[in-house]
CSV table of C-alpha atoms and ligand atoms in Angstrom, one decimal:
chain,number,residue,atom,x,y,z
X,1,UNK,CA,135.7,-61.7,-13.2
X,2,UNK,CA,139.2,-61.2,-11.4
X,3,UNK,CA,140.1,-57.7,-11.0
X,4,UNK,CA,143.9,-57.3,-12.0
X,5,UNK,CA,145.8,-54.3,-12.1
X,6,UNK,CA,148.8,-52.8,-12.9
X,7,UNK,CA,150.8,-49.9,-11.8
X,8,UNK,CA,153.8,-48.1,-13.2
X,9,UNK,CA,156.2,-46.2,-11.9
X,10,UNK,CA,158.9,-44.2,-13.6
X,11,UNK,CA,162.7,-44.6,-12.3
X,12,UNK,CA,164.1,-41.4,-11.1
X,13,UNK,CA,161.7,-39.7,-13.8
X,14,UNK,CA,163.1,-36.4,-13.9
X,15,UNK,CA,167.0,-37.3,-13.9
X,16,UNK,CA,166.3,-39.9,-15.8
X,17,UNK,CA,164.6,-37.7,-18.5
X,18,UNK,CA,167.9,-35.5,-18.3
X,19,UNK,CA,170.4,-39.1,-18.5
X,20,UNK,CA,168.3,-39.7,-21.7
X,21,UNK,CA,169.0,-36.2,-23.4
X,22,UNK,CA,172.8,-36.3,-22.1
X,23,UNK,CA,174.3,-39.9,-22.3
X,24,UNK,CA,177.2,-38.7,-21.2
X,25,UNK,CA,176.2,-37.7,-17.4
X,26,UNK,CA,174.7,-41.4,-17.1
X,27,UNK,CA,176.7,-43.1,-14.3
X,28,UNK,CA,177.3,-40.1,-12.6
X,29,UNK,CA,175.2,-39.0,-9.8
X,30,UNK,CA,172.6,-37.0,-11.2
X,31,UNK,CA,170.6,-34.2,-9.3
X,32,UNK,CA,167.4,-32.5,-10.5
X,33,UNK,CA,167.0,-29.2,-8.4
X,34,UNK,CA,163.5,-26.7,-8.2
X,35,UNK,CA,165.2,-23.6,-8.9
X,36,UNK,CA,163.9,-20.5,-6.0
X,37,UNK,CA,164.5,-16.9,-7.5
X,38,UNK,CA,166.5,-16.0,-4.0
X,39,UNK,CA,169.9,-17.1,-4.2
X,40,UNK,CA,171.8,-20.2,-3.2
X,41,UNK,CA,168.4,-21.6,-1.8
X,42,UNK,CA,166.4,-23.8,-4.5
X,43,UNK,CA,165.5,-27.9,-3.3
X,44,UNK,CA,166.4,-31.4,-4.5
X,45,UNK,CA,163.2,-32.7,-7.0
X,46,UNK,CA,164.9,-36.3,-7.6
X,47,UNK,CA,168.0,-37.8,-8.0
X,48,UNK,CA,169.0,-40.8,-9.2
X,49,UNK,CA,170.3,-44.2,-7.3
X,50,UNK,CA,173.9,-42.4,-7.6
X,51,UNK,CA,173.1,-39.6,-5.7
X,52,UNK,CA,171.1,-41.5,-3.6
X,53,UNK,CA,173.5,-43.3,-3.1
X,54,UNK,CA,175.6,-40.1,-1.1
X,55,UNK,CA,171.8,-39.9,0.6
X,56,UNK,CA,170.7,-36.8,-1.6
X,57,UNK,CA,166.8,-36.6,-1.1
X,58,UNK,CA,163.8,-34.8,-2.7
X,59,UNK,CA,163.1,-32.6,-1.0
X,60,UNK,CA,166.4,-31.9,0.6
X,61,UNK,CA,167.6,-28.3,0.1
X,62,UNK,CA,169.9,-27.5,-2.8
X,63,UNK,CA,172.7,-26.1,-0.3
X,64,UNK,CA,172.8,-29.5,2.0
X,65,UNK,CA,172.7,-31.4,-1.6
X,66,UNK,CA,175.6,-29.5,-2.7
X,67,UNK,CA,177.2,-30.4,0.6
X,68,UNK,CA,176.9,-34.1,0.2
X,69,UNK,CA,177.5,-34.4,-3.4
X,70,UNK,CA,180.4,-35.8,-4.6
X,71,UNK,CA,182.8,-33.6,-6.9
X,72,UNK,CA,182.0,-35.5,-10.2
X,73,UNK,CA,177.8,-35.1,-9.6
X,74,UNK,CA,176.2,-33.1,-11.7
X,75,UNK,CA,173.3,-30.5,-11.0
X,76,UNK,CA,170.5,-29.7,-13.3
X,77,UNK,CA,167.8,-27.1,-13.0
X,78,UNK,CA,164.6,-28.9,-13.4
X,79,UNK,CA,163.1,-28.5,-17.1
X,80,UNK,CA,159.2,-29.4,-16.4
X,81,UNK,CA,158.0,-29.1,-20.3
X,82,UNK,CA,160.4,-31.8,-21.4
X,83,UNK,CA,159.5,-33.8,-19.0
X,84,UNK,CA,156.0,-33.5,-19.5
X,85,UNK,CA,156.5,-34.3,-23.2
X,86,UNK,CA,158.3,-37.5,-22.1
X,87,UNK,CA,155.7,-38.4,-20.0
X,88,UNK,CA,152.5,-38.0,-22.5
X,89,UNK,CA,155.0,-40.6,-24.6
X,90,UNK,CA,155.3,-43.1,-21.7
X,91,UNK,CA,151.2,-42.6,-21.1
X,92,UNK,CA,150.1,-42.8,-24.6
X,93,UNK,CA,152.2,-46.5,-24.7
X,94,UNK,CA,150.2,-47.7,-21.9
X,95,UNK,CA,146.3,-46.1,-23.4
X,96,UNK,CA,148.1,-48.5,-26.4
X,97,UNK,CA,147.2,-51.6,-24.5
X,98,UNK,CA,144.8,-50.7,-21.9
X,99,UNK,CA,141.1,-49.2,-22.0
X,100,UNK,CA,141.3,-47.8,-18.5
X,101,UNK,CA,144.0,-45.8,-17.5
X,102,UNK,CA,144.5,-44.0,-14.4
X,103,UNK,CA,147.3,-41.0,-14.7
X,104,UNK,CA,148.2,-40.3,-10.8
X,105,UNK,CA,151.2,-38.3,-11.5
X,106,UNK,CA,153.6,-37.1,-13.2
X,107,UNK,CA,155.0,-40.7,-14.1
X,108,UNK,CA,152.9,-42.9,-12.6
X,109,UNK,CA,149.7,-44.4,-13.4
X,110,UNK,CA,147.4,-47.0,-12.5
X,111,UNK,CA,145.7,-49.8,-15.2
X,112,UNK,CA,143.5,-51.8,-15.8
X,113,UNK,CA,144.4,-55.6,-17.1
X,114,UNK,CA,141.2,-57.2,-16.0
X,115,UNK,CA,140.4,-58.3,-19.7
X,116,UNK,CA,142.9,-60.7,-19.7
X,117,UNK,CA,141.9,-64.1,-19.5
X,118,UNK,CA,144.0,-64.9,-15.9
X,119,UNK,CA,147.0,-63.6,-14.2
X,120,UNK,CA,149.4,-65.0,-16.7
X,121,UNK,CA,148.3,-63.7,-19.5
X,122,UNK,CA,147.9,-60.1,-17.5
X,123,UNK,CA,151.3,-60.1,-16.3
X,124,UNK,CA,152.3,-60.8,-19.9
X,125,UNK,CA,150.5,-58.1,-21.1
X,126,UNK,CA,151.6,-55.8,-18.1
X,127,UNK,CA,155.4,-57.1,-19.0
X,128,UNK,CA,154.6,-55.6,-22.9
X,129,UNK,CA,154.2,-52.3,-21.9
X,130,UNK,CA,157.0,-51.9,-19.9
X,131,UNK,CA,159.5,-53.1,-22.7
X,132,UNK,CA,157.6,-51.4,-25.1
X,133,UNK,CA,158.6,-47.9,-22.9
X,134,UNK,CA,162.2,-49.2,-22.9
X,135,UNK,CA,162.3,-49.8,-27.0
X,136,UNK,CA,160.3,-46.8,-27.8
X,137,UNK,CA,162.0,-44.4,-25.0
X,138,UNK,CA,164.9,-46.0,-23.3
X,139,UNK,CA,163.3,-45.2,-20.0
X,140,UNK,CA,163.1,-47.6,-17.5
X,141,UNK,CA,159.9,-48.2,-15.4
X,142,UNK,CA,158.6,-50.5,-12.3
X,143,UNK,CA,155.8,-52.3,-12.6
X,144,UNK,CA,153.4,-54.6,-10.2
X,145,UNK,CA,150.5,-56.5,-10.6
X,146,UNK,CA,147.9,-57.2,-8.1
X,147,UNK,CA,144.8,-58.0,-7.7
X,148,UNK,CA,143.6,-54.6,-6.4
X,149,UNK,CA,145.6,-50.9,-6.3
X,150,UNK,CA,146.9,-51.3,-2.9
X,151,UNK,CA,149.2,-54.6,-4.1
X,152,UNK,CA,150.1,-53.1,-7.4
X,153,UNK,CA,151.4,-50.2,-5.9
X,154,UNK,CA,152.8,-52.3,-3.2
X,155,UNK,CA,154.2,-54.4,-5.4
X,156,UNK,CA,155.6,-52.1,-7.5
X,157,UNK,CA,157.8,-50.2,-4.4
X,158,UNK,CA,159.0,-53.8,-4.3
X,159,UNK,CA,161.6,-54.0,-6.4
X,160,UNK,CA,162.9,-50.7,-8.1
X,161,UNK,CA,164.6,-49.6,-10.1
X,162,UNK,CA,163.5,-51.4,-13.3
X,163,UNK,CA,161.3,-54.0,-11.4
X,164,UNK,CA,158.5,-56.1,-12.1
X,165,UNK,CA,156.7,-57.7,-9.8
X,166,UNK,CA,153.2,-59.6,-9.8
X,167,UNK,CA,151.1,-60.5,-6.6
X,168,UNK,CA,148.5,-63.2,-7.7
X,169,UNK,CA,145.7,-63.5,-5.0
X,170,UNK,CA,146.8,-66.5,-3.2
X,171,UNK,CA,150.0,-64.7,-2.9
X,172,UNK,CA,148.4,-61.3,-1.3
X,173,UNK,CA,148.3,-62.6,2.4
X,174,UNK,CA,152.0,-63.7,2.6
X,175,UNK,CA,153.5,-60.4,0.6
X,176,UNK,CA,151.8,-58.1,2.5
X,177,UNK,CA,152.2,-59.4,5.9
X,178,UNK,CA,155.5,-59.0,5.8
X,179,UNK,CA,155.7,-55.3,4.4
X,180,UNK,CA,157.2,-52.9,6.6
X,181,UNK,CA,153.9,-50.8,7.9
X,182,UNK,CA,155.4,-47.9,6.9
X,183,UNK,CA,155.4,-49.0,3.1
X,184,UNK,CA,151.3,-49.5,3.2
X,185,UNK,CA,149.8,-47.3,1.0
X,186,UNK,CA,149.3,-44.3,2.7
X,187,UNK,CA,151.1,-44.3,5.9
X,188,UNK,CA,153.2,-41.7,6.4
X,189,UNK,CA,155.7,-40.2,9.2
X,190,UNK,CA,152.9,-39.3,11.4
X,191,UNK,CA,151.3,-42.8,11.5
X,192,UNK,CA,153.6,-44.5,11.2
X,193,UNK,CA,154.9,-43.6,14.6
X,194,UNK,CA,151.3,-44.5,16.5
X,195,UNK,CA,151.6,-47.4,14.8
X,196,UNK,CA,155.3,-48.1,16.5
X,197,UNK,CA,154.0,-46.7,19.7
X,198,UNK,CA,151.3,-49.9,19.7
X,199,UNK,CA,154.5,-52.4,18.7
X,200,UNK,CA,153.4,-52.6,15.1
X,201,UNK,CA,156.6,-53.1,13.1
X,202,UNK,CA,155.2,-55.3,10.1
X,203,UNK,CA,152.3,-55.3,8.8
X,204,UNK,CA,151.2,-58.1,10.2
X,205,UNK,CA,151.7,-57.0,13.7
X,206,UNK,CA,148.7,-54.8,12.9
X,207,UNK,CA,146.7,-57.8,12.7
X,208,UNK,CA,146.5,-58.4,16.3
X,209,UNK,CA,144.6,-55.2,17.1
X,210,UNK,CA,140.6,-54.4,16.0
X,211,UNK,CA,138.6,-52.2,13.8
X,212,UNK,CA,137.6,-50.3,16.5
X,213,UNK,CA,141.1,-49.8,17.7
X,214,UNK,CA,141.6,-48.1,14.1
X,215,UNK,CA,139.3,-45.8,14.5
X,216,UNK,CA,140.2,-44.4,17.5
X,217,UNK,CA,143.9,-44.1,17.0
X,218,UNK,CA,143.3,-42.5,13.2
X,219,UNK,CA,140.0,-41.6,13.0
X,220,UNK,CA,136.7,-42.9,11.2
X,221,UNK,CA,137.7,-42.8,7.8
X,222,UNK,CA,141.3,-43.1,7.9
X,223,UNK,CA,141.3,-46.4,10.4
X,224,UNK,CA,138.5,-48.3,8.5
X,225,UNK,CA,140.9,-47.8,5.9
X,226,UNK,CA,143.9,-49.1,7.3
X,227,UNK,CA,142.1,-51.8,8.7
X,228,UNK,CA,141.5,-53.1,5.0
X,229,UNK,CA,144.7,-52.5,3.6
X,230,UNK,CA,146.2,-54.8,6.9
X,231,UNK,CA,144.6,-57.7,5.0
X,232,UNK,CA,145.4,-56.7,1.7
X,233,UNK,CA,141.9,-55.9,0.7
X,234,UNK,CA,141.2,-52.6,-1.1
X,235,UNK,CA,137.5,-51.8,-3.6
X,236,UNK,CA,138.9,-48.6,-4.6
X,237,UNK,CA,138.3,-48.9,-8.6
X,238,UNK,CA,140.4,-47.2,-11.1
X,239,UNK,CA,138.9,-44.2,-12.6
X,240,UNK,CA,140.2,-43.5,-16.0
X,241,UNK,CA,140.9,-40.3,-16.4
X,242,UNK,CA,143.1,-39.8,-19.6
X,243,UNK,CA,141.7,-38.5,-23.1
X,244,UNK,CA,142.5,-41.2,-25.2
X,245,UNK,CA,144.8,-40.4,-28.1
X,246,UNK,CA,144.4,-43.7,-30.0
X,247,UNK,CA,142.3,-46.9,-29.8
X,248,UNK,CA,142.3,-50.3,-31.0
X,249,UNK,CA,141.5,-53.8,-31.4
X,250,UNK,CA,144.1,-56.6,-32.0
X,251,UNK,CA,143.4,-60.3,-32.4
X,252,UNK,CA,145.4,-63.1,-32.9
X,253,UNK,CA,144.1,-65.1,-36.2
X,254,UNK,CA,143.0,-68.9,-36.6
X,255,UNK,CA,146.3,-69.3,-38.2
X,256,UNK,CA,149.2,-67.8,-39.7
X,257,UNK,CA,148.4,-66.6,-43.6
X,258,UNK,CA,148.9,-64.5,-45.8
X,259,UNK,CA,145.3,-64.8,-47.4
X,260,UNK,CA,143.7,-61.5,-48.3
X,261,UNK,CA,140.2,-62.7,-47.6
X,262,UNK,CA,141.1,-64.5,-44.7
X,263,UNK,CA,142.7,-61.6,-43.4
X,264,UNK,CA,140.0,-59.4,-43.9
X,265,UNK,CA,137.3,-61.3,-42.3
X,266,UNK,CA,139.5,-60.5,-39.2
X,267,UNK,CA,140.1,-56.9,-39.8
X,268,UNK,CA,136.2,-56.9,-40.5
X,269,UNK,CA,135.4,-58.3,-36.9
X,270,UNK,CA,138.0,-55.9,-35.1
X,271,UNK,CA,137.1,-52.9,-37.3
X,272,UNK,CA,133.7,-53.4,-36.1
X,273,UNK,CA,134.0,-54.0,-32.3
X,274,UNK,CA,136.2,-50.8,-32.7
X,275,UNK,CA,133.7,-48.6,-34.2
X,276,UNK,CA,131.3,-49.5,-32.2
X,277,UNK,CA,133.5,-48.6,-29.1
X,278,UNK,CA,134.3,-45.4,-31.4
X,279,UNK,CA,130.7,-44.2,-31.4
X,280,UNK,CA,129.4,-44.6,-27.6
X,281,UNK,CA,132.5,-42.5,-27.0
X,282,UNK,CA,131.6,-39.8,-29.6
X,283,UNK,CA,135.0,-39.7,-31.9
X,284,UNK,CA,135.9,-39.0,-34.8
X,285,UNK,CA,139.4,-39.9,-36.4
X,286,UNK,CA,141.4,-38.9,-39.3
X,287,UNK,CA,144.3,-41.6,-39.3
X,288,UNK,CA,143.5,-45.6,-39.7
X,289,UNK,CA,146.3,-48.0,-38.9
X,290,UNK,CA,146.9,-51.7,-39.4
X,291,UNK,CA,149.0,-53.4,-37.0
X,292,UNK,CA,150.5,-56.6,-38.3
X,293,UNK,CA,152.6,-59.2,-35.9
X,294,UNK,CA,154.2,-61.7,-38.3
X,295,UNK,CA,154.7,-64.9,-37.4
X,296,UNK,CA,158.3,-64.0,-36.7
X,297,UNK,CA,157.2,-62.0,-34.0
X,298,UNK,CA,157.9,-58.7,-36.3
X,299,UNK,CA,155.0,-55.7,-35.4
X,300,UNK,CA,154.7,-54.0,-38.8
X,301,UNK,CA,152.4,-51.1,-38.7
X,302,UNK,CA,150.8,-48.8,-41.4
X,303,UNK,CA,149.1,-45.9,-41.1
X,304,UNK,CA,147.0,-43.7,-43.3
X,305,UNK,CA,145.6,-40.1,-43.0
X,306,UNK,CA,142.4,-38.2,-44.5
X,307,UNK,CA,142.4,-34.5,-44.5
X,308,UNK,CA,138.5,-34.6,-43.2
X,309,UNK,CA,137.5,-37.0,-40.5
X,310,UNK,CA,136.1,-40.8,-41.2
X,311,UNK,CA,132.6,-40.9,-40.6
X,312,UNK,CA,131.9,-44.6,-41.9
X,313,UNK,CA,132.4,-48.1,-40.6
X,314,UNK,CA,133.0,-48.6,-44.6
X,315,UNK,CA,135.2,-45.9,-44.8
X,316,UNK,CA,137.3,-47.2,-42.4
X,317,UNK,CA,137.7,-50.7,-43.3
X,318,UNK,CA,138.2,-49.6,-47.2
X,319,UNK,CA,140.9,-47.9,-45.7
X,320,UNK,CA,142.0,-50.6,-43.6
X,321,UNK,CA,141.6,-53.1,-46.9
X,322,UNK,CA,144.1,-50.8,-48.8
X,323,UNK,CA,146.3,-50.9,-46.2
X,324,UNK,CA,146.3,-54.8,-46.0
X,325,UNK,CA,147.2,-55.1,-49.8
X,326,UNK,CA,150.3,-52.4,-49.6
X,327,UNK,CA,151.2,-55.1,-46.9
X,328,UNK,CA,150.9,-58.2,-49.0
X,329,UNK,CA,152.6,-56.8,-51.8
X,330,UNK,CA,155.6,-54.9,-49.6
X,331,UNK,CA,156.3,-58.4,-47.2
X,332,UNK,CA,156.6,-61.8,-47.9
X,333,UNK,CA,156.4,-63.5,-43.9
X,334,UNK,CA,152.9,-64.8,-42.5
X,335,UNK,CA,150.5,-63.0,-40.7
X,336,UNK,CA,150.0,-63.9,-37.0
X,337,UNK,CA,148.2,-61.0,-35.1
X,338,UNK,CA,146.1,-58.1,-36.7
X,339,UNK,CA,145.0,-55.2,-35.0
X,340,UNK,CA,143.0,-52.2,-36.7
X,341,UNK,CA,144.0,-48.6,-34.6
X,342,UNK,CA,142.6,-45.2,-35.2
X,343,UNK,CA,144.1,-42.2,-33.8
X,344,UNK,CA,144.4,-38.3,-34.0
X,345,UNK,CA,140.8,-37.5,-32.9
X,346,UNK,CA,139.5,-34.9,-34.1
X,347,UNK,CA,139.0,-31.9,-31.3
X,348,UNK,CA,135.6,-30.5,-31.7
X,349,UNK,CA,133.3,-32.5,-33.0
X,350,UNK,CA,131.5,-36.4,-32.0
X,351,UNK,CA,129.8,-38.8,-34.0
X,352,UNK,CA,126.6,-37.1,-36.1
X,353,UNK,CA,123.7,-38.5,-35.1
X,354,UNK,CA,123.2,-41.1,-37.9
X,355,UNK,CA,126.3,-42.6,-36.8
X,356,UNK,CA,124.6,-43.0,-32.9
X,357,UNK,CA,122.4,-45.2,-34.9
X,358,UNK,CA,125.0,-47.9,-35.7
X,359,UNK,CA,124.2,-51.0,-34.4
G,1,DGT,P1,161.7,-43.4,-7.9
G,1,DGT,O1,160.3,-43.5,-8.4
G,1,DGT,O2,161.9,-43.6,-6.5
G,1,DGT,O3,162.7,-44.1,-8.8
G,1,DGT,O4,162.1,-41.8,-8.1
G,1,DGT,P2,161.3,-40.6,-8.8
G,1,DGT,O5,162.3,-39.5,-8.9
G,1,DGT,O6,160.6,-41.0,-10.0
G,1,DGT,O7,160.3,-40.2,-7.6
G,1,DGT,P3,158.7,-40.1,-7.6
G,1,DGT,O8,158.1,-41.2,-8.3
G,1,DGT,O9,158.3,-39.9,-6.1
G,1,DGT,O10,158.4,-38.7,-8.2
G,1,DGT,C1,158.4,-38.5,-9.6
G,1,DGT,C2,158.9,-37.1,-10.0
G,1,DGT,O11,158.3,-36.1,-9.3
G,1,DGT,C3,160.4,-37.0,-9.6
G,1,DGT,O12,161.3,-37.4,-10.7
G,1,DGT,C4,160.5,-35.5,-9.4
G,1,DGT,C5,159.2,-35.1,-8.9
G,1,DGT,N1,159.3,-35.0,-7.4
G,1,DGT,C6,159.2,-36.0,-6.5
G,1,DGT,N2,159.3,-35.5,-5.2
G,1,DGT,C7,159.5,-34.2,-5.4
G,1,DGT,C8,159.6,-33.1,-4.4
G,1,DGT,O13,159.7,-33.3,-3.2
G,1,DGT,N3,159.7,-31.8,-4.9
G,1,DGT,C9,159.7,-31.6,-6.2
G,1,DGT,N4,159.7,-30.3,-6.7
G,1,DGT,N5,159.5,-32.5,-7.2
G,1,DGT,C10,159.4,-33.8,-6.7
G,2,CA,CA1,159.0,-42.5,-9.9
């Protein structure tokens, strides 16, 4: 199968978290600053494309920022919780649609859209999630799609702010060849001057040189490396790494009804693959949701809590059954897509045993 992934980047995450709570500083350059307990010191974490704009860095310190800022920009002391809060939000969007998800930073994270059935429909579905963090959030991302981490991270320094941009694998060769070599993954200051020193300006000027000649100007690991990201080639896989707070299944039916037992052969098949994903992960749930995409292209979702976790595959499509019918009776339009989601896990405690035994 083709291996497609997706990475996303925040814009100016943290001063774009502080735009979001005060509309009224957007426009204005806007500078987040780590605050030091000695005074007048403190340095730049981010700024937006304002302030970059006057060539305020991270990094930078706070007294030089202060020095290049214009009168009407506006300093804020970095507020870490709140954006952490924001970016759980952003993360739990993107667990929405993907199985694998690999959180890197702060606000940015690898995925995994190899389940699609080719590029289009992965840039479609990589496209989703980065509208659905502009309806749900109003925060802007960049996105890009490759074949492999290097080109979607690649891709995604490409065209920021608010960029998407998708590498299919015929188009690896020619993007990357004509990257800068300092914008490969990985090279920074240091080598990017040894690379200068041997005339390599593009990526593609790299080309010319061997393996070997990798090695010796950055070492084993380092130049083998390098020499694979030169022609776009990268194995490194994505290793998921966030709890999940949710999971589903969505499907999009034979044809548009509004039949209650044609519906609920569907939600029958999804609620199934879905448990049986819930049990070889050990879950337990409290909340069942059906998700409902009419053939208006509405999402209509309902959700339903139990005080004690759901322990049965019947438990969990009665629920989903009940759901269905408040559904039917509250909405007239036709059902496209269903999906079945379950969510807040509960903490402590995995499948019992006689649930291991599902088949
Ligand atoms: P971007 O992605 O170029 O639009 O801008 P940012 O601000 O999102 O930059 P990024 O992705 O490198 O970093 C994400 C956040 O991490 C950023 O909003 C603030 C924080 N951060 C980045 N660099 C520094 C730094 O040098 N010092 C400190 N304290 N925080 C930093
Ligand atoms: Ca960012």
């Amino acid at each position: 199968m083709q291996k497609i992934i997706g990475l996303l980047d925040l814009d100016y995450f943290y001063a774009q978290c502080e735009i979001l709570r005060k509309p009224e500083i957007r426009g204005k350059p806007v500078i987040i600053v780590m605050p030091s307990l000695r005074e007048n010191s403190g340095a730049i974490a981010t700024a937006n494309y304002e302030a970059r704009a006057q060539k305020i860095r991270s990094g930078m310190p706070l007294s030089l920022a202060k020095k290049l800022a214009s009168p009407d920009s506006v300093f804020i002391n970095a507020d870490k919780p709140y954006y952490e809060e924001l970016s759980q939000k952003v993360f739990e969007i993107v667990d929405f649609f993907c199985e694998k998800v690999e959180q890197v930073s702060i606000d940015e994270a690898y995925f995994e859209l190899t389940n699609a059935s080719d590029f289009e429909k992965a840039e479609e579905n990589a496209k989703k999630i980065k509208q659905r963090i502009k309806s749900e959030l109003g925060l802007t991302c960049s996105v890009g799609v490759g074949p492999n981490k290097l080109i979607a991270k690649m891709a995604a320094s490409a065209k920021k702010p608010d960029g998407f941009y998708s590498v299919r694998p015929e188009q690896v060769d020619s993007f990357i060849s004509k990257q800068k070599i300092s914008s490969l993954f990985g090279v920074g200051p240091k080598t990017e001057e040894i690379f200068k020193k041997h005339g390599v300006q593009l990526v593609s000027d790299a080309r010319k040189y061997s393996k070997k000649d990798f090695v010796e100007w950055f070492g084993e690991g380092n130049g083998a490396k390098f020499y694979e990201y030169v022609f776009g080639n990268d194995l490194r896989e994505i290793e998921a790494n966030r709890e999940k707070q949710q999971l589903s299944r969505m499907i999009t039916m034979k044809q548009d009804s509004r039949d209650f037992e044609f519906i609920r052969q569907n939600i029958d098949f999804l609620a199934e693959m879905l448990y049986k994903k819930l049990v070889e992960l050990k879950k337990k749930f409290k909340t069942v949701s059906l998700i409902i995409v009419t053939e208006r292209m509405d999402t209509v979702t309902k959700s339903r809590t139990k005080e004690q976790p759901i322990v049965s595959l019947e438990e969990l499509k009665e629920m989903e059954y009940t759901l269905l019918k408040d559904y039917l009776n509250e909405a007239f339009s036709n059902v496209r897509r269903v999906g079945v989601r379950v969510s807040n896990f509960d903490e402590n405690t995995g499948l019992q045993r006689k649930l291991l035994e599902f088949k």
